[in-house]
mmCIF file of C-alpha atoms in Angstrom:
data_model
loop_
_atom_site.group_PDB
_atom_site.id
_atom_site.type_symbol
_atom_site.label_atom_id
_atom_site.label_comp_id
_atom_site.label_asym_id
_atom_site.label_seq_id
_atom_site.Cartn_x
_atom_site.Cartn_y
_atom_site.Cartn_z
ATOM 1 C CA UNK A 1 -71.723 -4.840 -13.920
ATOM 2 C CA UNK A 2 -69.449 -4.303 -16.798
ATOM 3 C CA UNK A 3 -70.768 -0.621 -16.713
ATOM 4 C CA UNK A 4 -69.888 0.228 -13.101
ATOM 5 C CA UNK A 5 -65.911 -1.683 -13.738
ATOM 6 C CA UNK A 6 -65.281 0.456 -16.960
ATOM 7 C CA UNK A 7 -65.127 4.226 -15.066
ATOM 8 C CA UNK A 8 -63.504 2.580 -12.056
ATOM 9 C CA UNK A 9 -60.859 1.161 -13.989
ATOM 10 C CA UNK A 10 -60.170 4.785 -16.198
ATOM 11 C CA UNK A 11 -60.235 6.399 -12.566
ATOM 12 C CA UNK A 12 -57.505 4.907 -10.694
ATOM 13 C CA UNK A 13 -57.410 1.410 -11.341
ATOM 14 C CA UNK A 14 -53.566 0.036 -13.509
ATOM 15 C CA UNK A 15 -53.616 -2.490 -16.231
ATOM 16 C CA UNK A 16 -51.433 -5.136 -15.425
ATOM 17 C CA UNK A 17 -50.817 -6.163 -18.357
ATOM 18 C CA UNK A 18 -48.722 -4.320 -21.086
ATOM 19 C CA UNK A 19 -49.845 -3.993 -24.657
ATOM 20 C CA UNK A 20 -49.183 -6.458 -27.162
ATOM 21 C CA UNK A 21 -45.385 -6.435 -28.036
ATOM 22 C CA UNK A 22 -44.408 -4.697 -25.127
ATOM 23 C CA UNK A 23 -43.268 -5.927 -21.224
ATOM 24 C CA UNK A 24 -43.726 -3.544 -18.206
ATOM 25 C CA UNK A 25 -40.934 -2.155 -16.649
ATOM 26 C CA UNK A 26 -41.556 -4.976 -13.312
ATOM 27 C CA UNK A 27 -40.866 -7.995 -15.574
ATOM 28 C CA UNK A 28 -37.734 -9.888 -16.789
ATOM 29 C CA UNK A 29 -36.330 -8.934 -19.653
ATOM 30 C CA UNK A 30 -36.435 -11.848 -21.922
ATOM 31 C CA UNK A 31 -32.914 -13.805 -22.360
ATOM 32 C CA UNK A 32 -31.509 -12.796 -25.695
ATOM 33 C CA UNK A 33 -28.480 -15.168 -27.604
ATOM 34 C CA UNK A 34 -25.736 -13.579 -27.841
ATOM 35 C CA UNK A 35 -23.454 -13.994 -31.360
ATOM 36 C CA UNK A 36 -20.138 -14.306 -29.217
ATOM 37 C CA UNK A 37 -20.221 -16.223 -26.261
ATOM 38 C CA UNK A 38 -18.740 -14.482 -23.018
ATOM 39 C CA UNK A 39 -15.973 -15.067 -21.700
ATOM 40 C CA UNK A 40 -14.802 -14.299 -17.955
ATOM 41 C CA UNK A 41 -11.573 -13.306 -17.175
ATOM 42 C CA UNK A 42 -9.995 -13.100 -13.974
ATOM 43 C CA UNK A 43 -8.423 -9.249 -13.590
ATOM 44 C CA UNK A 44 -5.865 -10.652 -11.290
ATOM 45 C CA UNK A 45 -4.224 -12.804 -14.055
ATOM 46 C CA UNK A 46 -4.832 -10.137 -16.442
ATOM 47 C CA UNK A 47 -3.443 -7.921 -14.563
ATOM 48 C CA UNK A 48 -0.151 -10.293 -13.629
ATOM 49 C CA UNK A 49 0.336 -10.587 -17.424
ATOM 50 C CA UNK A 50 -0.058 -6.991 -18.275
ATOM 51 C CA UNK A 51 2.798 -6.342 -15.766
ATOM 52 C CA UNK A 52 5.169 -9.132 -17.008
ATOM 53 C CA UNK A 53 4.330 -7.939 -20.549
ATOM 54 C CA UNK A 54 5.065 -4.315 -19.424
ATOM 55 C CA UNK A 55 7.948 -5.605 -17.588
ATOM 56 C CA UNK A 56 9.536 -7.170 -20.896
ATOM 57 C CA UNK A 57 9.168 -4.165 -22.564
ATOM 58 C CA UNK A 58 10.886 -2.559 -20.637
ATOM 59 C CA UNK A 59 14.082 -4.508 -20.978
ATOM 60 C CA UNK A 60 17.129 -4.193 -23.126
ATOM 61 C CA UNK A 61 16.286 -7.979 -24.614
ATOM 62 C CA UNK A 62 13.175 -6.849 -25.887
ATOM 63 C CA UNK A 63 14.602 -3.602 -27.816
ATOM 64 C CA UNK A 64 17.452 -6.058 -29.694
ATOM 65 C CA UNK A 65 14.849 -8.323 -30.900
ATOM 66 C CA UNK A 66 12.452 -5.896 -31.909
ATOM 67 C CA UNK A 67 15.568 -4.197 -34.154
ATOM 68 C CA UNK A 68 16.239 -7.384 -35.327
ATOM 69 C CA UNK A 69 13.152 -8.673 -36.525
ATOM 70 C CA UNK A 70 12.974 -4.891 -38.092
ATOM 71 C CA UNK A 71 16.022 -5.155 -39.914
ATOM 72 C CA UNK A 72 15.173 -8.745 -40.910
ATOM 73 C CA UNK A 73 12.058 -7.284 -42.415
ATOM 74 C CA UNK A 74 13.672 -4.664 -44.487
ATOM 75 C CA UNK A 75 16.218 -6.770 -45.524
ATOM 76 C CA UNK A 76 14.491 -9.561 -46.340
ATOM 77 C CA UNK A 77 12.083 -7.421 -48.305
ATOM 78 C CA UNK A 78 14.854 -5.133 -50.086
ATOM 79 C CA UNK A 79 17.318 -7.700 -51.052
ATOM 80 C CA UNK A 80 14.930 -10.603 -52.350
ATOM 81 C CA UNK A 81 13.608 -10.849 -55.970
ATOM 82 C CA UNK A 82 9.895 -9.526 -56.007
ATOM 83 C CA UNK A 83 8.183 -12.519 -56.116
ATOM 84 C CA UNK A 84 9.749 -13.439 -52.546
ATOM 85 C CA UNK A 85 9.062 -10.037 -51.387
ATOM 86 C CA UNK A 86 5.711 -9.733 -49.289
ATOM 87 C CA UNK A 87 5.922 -6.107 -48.336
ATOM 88 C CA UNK A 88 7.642 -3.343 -50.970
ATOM 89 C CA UNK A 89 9.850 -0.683 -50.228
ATOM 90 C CA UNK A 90 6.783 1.988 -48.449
ATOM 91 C CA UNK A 91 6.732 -1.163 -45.870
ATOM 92 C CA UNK A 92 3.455 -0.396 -45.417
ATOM 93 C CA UNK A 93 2.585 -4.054 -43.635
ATOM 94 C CA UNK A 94 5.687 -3.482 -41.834
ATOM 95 C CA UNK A 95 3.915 -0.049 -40.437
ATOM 96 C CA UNK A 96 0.942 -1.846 -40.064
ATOM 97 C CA UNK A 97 2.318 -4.512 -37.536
ATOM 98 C CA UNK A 98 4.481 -2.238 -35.722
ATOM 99 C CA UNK A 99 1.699 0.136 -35.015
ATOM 100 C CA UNK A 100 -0.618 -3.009 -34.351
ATOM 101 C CA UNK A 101 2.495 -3.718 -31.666
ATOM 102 C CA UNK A 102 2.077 -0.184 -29.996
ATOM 103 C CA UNK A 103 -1.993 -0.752 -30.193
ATOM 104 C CA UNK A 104 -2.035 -3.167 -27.297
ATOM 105 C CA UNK A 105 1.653 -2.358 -25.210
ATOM 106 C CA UNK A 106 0.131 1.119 -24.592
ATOM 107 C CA UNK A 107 -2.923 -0.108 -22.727
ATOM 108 C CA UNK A 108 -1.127 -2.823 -21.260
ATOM 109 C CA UNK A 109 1.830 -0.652 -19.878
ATOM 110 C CA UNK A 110 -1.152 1.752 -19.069
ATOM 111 C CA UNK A 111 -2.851 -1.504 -16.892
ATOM 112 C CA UNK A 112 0.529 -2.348 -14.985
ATOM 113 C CA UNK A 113 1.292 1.087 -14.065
ATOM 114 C CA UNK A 114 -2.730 1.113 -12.701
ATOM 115 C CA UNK A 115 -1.659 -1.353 -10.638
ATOM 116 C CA UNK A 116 2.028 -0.282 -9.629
ATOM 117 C CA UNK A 117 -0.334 3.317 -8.516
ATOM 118 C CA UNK A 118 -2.674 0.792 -6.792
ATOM 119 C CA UNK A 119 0.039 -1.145 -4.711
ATOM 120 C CA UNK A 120 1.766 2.325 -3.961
ATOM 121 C CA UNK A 121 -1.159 4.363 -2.142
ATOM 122 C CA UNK A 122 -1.851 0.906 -0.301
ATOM 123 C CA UNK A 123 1.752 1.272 1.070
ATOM 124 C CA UNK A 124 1.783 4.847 1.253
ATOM 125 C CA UNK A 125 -0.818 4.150 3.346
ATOM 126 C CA UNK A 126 0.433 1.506 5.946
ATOM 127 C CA UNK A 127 3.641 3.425 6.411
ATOM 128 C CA UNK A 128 1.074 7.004 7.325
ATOM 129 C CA UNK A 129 -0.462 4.260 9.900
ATOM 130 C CA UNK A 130 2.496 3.004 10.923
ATOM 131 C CA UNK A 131 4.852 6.146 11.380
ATOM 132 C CA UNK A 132 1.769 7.833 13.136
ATOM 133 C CA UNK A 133 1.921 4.594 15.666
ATOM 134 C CA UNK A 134 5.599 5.499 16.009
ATOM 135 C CA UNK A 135 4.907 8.508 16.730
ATOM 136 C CA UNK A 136 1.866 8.085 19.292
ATOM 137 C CA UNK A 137 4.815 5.274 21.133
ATOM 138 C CA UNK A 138 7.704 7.979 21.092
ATOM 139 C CA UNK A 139 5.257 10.850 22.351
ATOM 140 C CA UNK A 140 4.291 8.222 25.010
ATOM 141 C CA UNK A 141 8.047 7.178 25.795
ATOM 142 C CA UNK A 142 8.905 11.160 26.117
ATOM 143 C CA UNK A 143 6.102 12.141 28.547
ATOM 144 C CA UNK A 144 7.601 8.502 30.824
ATOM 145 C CA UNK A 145 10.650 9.563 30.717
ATOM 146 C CA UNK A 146 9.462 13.457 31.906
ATOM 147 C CA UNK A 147 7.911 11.870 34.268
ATOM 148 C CA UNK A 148 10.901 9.299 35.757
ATOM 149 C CA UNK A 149 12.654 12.809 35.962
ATOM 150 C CA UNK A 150 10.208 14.674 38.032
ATOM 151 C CA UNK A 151 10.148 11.384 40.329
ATOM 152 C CA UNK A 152 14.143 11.034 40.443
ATOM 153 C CA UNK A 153 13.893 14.479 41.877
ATOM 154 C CA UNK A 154 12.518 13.734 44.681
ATOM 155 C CA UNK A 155 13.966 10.679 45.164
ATOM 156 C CA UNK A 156 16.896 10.262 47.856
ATOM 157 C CA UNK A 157 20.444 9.717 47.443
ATOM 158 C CA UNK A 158 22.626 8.113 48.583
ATOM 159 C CA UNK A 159 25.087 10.870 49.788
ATOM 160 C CA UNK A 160 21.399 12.301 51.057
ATOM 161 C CA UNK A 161 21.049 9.382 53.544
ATOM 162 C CA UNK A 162 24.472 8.948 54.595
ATOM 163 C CA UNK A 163 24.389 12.626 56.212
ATOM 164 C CA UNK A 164 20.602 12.551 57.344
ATOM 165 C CA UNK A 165 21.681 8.880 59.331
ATOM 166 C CA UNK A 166 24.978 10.503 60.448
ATOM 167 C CA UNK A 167 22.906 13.203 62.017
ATOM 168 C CA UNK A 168 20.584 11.487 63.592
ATOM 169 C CA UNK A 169 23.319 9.121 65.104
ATOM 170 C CA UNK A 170 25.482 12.064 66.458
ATOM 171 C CA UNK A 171 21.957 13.383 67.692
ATOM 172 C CA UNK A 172 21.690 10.099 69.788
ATOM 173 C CA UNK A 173 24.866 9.684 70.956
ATOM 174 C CA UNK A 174 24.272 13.509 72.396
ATOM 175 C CA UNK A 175 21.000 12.155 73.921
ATOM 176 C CA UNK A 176 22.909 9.592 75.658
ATOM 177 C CA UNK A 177 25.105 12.015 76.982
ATOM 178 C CA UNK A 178 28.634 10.570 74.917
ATOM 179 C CA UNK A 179 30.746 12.412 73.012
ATOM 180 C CA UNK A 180 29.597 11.944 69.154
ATOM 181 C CA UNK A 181 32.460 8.956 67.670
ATOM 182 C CA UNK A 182 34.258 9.992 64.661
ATOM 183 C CA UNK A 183 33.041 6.590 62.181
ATOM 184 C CA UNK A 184 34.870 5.893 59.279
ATOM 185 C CA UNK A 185 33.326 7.058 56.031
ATOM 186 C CA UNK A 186 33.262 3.985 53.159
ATOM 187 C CA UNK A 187 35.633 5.479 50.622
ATOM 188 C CA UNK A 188 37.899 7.186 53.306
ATOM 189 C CA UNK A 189 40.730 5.094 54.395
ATOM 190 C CA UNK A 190 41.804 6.880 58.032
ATOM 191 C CA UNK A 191 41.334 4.895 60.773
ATOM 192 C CA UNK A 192 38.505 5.059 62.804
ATOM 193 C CA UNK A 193 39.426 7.469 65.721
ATOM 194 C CA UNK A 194 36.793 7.164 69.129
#
């Protein structure tokens, strides 16, 4: 028996198994630990503070306190005795934090004005939907309105009426065999003459 299973299994027939040391590409990968635990952060919030961060940069407040704790800095540094001194004349720690400063505004300026873009092309894209709307009513109102004309057209007026009802009250008075009576037209103040 073992004879006939060997060539059937090199024919055709998969292991299931994987070698030692190694897992098939169908299984799990085994839960590793991880050195740092992870942390989930909410984008939105992120987001909200990336604006209000951006947002403070942005301001005149922020620019005098940034000169000032500059000039603090320097002065602090120039005019104190070297043992009180923490960063010499180069200010190369001074550098350091400044450009540490610029590190993370520039991405976080970067992320609020991602989201400004975001919040524009969704308005952008309610005002195309809703001037398109405007326009679909107005085209309707215009072709109503066309329309109201054509009917008004051939609609009767009142001058129109007055003479066809004058003329077919002089034609029966004639059919009666009187004289057609002069009537008084409203707006005319003569008297009415038989």
């Amino acid at each position: 028996m073992s004879e006939h299973a060997g060539p059937a299994r090199r024919r055709g027939a998969r292991r299931t198994d994987p070698p030692a040391g190694q897992q098939g590409l169908d299984q799990p990968m085994a839960k590793r630990t991880r050195l740092m635990p992870q942390t989930r952060m909410d984008p939105e919030s992120f987001g909200a503070f990336a604006e209000r961060f951006a947002r403070f940069m942005g301001t005149a407040r922020f620019l005098v306190w940034m000169t000032v704790f500059v000039l603090v800095w320097i002065l602090w540094n120039a005019l104190t005795t070297d043992a009180l001194a923490f960063d010499p004349f180069p200010y190369i720690f001074l550098t350091l934090m400044l450009s540490l400063q610029a590190s993370y505004a520039a991405p976080l300026i970067l992320l609020a004005t991602n989201r400004q873009d975001d919040r524009d092309k969704v308005q952008m894209e309610q005002d195309r939907a809703r001037d398109e709307q405007n326009l679909a009513d107005t085209e309707f109102l215009t072709r109503e309105v066309a329309a109201l004309r054509i009917a008004m057209r051939e609609v009767a007026t009142r001058d129109f009426l007055r003479s066809e009802l004058r003329d077919l009250l002089q034609e029966l008075e004639e059919r009666d065999g009187r004289e057609p009576a002069q009537r008084e037209r409203p707006g005319e103040g003569g008297p009415r003459t038989p």
